[in-house]
Short mmCIF file of C-alpha atoms in Angstrom, two decimals:
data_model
loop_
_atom_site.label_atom_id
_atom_site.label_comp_id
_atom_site.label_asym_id
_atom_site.label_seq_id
_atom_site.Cartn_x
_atom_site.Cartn_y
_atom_site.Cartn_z
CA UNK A 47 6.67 -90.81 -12.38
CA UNK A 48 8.66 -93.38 -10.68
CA UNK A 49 8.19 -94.64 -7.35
CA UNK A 50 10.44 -92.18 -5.02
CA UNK A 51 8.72 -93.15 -1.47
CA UNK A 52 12.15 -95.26 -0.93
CA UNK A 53 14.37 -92.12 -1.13
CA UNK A 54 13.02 -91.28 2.41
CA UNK A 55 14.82 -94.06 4.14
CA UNK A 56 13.39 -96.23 5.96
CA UNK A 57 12.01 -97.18 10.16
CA UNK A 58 10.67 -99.88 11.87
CA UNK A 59 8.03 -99.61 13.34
CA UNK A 60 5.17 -101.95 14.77
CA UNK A 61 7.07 -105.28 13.26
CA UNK A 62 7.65 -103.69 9.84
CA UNK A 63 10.36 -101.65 8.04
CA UNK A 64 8.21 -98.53 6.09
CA UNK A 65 9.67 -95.87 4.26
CA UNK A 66 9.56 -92.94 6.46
CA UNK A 67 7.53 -90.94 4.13
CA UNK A 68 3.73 -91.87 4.61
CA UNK A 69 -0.06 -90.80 3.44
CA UNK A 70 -1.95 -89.39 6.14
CA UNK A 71 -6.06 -90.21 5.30
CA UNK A 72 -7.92 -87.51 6.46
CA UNK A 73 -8.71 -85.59 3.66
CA UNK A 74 -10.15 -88.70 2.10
CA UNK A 75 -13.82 -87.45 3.60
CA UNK A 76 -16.02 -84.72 3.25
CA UNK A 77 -15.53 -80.87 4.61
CA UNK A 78 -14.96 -80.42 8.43
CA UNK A 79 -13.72 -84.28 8.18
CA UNK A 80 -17.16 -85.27 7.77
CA UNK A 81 -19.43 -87.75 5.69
CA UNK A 82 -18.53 -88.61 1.49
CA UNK A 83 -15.31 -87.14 -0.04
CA UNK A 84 -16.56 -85.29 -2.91
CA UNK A 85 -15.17 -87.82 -5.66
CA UNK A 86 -14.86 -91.35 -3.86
CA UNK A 87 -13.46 -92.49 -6.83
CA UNK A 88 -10.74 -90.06 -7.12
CA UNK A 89 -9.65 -90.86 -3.36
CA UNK A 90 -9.83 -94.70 -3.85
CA UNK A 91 -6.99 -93.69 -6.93
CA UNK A 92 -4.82 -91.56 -4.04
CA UNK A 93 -4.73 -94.24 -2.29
CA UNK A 94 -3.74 -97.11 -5.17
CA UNK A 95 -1.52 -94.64 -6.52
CA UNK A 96 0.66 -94.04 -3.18
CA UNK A 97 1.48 -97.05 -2.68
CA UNK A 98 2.46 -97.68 -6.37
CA UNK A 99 5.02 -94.78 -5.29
CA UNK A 100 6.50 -97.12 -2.71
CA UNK A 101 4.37 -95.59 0.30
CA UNK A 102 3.91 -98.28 2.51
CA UNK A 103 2.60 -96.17 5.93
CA UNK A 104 -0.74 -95.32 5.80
CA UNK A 105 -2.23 -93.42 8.86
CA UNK A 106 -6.05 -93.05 9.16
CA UNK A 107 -8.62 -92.92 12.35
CA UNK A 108 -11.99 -94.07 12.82
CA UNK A 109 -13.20 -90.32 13.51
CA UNK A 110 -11.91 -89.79 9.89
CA UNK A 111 -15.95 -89.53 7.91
CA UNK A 112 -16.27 -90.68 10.97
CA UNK A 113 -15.18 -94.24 9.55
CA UNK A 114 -14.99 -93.18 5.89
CA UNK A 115 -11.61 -92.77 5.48
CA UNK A 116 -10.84 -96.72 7.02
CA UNK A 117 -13.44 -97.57 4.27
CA UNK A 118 -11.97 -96.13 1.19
CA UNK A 119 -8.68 -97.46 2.34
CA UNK A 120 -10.13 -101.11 2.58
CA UNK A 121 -11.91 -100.67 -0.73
CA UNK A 122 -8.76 -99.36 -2.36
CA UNK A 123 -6.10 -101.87 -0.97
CA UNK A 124 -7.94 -104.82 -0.06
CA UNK A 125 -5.80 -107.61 -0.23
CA UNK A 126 -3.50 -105.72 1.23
CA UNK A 127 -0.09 -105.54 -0.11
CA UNK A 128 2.63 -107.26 2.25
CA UNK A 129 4.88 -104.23 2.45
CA UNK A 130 1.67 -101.64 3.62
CA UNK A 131 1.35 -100.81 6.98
CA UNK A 132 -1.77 -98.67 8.05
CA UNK A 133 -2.19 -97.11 11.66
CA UNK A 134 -5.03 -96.05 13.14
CA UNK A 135 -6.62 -93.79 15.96
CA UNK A 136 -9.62 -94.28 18.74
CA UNK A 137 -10.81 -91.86 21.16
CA UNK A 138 -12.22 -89.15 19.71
CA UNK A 139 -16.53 -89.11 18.98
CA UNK A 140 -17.51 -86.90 16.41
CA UNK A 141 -21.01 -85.48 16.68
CA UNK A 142 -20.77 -83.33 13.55
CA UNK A 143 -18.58 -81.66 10.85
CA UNK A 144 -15.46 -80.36 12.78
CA UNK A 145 -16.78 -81.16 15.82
CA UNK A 146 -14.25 -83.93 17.51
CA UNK A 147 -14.92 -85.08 21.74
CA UNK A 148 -12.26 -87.48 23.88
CA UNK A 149 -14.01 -90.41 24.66
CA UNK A 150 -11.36 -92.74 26.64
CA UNK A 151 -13.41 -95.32 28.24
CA UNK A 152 -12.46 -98.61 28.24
CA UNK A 153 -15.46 -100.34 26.46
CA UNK A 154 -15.66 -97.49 24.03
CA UNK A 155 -11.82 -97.89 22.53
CA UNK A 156 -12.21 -101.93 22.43
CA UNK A 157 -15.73 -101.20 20.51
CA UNK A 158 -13.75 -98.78 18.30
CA UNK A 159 -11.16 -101.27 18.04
CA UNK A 160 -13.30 -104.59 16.99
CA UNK A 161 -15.42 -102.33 14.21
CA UNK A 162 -11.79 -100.41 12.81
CA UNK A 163 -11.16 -104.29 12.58
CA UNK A 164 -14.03 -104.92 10.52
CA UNK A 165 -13.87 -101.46 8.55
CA UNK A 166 -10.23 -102.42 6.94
CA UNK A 167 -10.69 -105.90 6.83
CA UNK A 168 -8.39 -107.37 8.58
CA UNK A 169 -7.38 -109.66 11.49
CA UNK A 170 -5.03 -107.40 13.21
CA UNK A 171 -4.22 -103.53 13.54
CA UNK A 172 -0.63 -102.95 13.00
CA UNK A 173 -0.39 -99.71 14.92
CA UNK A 174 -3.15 -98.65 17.26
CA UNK A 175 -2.70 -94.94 18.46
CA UNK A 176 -4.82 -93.73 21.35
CA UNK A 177 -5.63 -90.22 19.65
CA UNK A 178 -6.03 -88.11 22.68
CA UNK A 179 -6.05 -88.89 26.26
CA UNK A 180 -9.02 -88.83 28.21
CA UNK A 181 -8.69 -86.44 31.01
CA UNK A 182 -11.54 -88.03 32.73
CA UNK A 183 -10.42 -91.50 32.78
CA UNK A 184 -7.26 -93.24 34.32
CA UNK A 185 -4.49 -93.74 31.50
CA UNK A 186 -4.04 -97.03 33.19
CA UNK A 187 -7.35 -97.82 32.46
CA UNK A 188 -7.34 -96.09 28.49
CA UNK A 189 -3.84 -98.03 27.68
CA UNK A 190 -4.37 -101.48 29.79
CA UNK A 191 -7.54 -102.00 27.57
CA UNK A 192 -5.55 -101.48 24.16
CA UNK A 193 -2.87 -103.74 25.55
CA UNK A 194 -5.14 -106.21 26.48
CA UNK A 195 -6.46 -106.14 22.92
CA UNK A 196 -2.69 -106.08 22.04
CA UNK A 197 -2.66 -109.23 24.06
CA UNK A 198 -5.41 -111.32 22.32
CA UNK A 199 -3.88 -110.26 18.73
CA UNK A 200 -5.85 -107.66 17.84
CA UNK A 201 -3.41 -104.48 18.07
CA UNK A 202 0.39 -105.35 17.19
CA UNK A 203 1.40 -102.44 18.19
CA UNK A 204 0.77 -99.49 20.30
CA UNK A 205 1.28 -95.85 19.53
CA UNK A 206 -0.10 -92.05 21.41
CA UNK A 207 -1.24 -88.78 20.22
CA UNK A 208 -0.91 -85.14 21.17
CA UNK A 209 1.29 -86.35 24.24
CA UNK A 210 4.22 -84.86 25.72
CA UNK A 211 7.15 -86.08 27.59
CA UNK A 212 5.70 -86.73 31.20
CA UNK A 213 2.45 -88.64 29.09
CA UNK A 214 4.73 -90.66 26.73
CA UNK A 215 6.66 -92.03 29.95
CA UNK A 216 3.75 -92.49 32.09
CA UNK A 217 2.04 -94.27 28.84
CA UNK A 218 5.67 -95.95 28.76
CA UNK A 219 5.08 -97.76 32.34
CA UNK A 220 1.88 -99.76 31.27
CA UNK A 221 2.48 -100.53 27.98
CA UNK A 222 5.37 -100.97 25.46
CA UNK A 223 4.62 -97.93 23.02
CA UNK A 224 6.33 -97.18 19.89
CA UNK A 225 5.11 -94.23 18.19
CA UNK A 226 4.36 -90.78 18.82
CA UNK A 227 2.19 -88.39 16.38
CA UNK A 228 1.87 -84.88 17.29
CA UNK A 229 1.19 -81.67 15.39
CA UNK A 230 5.24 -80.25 14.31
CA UNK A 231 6.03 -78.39 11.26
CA UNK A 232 8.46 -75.79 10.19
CA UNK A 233 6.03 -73.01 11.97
CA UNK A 234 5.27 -74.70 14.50
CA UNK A 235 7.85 -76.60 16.70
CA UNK A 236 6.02 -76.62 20.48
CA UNK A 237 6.46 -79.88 20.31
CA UNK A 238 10.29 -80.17 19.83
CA UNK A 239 11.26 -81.53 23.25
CA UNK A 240 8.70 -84.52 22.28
CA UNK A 241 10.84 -84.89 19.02
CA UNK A 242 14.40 -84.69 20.86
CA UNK A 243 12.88 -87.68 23.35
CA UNK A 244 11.18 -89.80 20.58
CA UNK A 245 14.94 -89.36 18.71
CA UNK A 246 16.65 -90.26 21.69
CA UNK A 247 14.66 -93.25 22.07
CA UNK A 248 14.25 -94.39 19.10
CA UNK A 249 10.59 -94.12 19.12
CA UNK A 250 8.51 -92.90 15.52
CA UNK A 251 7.58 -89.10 15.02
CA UNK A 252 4.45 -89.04 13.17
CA UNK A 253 4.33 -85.40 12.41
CA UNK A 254 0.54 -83.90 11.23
CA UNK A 255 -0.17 -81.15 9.87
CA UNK A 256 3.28 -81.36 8.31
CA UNK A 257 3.86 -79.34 5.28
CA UNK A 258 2.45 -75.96 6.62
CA UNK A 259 5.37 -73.30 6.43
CA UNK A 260 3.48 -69.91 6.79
CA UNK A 261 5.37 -66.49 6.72
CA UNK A 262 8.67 -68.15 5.84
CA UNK A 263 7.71 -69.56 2.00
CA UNK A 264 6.45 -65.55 1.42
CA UNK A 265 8.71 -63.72 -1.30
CA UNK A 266 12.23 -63.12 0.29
CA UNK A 267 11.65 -66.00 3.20
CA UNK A 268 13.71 -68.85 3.85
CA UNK A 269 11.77 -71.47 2.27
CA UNK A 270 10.91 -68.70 -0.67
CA UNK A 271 15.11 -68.59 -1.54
CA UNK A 272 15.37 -72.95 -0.89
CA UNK A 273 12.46 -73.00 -3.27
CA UNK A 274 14.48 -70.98 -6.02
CA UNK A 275 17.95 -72.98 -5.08
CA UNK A 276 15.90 -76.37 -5.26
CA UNK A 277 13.30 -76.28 -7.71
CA UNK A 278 11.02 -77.84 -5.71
CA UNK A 279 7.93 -76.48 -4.15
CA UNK A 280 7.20 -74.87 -0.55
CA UNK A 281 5.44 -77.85 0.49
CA UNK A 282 8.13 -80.47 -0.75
CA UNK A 283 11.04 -77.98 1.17
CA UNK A 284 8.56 -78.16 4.13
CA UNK A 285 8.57 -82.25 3.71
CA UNK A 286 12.27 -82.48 3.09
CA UNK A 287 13.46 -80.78 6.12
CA UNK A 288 10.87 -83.03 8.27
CA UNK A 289 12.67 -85.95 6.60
CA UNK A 290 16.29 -84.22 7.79
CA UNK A 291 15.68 -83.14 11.25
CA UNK A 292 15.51 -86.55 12.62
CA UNK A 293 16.00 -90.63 11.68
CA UNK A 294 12.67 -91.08 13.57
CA UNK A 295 10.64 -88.45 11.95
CA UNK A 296 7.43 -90.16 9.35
CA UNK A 297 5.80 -87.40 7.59
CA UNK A 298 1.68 -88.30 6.59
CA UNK A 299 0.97 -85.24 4.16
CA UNK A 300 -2.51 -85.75 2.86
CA UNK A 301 -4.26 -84.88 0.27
CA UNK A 302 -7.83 -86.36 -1.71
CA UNK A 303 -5.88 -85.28 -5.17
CA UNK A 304 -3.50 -87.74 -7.19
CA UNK A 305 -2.14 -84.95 -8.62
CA UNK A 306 -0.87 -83.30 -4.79
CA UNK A 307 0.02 -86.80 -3.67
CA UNK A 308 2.55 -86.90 -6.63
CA UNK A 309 3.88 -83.65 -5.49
CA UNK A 310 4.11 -84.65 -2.17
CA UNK A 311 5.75 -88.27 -2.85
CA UNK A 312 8.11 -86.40 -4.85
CA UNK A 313 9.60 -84.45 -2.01
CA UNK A 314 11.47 -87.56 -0.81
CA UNK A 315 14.04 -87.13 -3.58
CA UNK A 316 14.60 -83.62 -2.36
CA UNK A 317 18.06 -82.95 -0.78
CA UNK A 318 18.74 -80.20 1.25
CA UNK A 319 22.01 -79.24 2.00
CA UNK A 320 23.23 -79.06 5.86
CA UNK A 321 23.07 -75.38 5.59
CA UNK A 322 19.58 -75.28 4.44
CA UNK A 323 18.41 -77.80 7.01
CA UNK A 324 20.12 -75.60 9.62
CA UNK A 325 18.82 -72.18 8.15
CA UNK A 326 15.27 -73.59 8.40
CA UNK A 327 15.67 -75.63 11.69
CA UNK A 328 16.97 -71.70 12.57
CA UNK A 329 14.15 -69.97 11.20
CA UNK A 330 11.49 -70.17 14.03
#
């Protein structure tokens, strides 16, 4: 197989121009996101092998293991190719398998920051999303720390997590942010106003969770009668719409398996007619 990243376009984000189709690194850890992937060596070869497919976004978080998944990515890309961007997420504790906690204080995201530093090597993170908001701390205070470590060359670039509009422009006041990831799929759209803004300003749409398609790739469903049209698989159909919605829209399907990366990749070359984009975009 070719690399077929590239046939997902292309946005620039955080200083560099990615193709839109990514690798999201969460299932590079054990069950409940927790601890040792069951064959390290198998995830170290996801990783090598996406970007020999021309992925060049890779989006992790140190509650990923917690800190697993930044390690396997340093051990599998170290020296990093020029072209690779990888993102990552602080604010979230984990305290056990599946067990995830906002933690937004100030000393605790710079802390997070410095050792994610250390974890993937490298002098600077190109895109540093806040993964939740703390509740129980002032964003001012969450965001002015990251941009103060954006300041001293640490971050390049800011991004947010499970936000919505009012957050994203609030966030938008103290610091200059350029990415939004939030959970959107082809079942689940509660976050389409978020998408419309992020389109309208040209911010990125990291979309997790992406490929799940539910009641609509069973026999006789809309995905179900693209899949037969296509030849392509539920999850690629799932992938390609993503990819059609919107310009701004970065898909991070995951997987620990080279084989399901290769399936995944593969749904950037994928077209869907304009009818098929607008029967699923119709669907839910």
């Amino acid at each position: 197989m070719t690399a077929v990243a590239h046939q997902s376009g292309t946005f620039t984000v955080a200083g560099k121009t990615v193709h839109r189709l990514g690798f999201g690194a969460m299932r590079l850890t054990g069950p409940g996101i927790w601890g040792e992937p069951a064959d390290r060596d198998e995830c170290i070869r996801v990783v090598r092998r996406a970007v020999e497919l021309g992925v060049d976004f890779i989006d992790t978080a140190d509650s990923y293991g917690p800190y697993v998944s930044e390690e396997i990515i340093r051990e599998a890309l170290q020296p990093y190719p020029e072209q690779v961007l990888v993102a990552t997420k602080a604010g979230f504790v984990r305290t056990g398998p599946g067990e995830w906690h906002v933690v937004g204080q100030p000393k605790y995201l710079r802390q997070e920051v410095e050792l994610s530093l250390r974890r993937l090597g490298v002098e600077r993170i190109d895109l540093l999303q806040l993964h939740r908001i703390d509740p129980d701390v002032p964003l001012a205070d969450q965001l002015g720390e990251l941009k103060a470590l954006q300041d001293e060359g640490k971050i390049g670039a800011l991004g947010l997590s499970e936000v919505s509009i009012e957050e994203i422009k609030a966030a938008r006041e103290i610091a200059d942010i350029v990415s939004v990831q939030n959970l959107y799929n082809l079942n689940y759209r509660k976050s389409q106003d978020v998408l419309d803004y992020c389109t309208e300003q040209g911010l990125g749409f990291i979309p997790w969770f992406p490929i799940a398609s539910g009641e609509l790739a069973e026999p006789g469903g809309v995905v179900d009668d693209i899949v037969h049209a296509t030849g392509a698989t539920p999850a690629q159909v799932a992938l390609a719409w993503l990819l059609a919605v919107s310009p701004v829209v970065l898909p991070i399907p995951g997987t620990s398996k080279v084989a399901h990366l290769e399936e995944n990749v593969a749904a950037a070359g994928v077209e869907l007619t304009a009818d098929q984009v607008a029967e699923l975009t119709a669907a839910v």
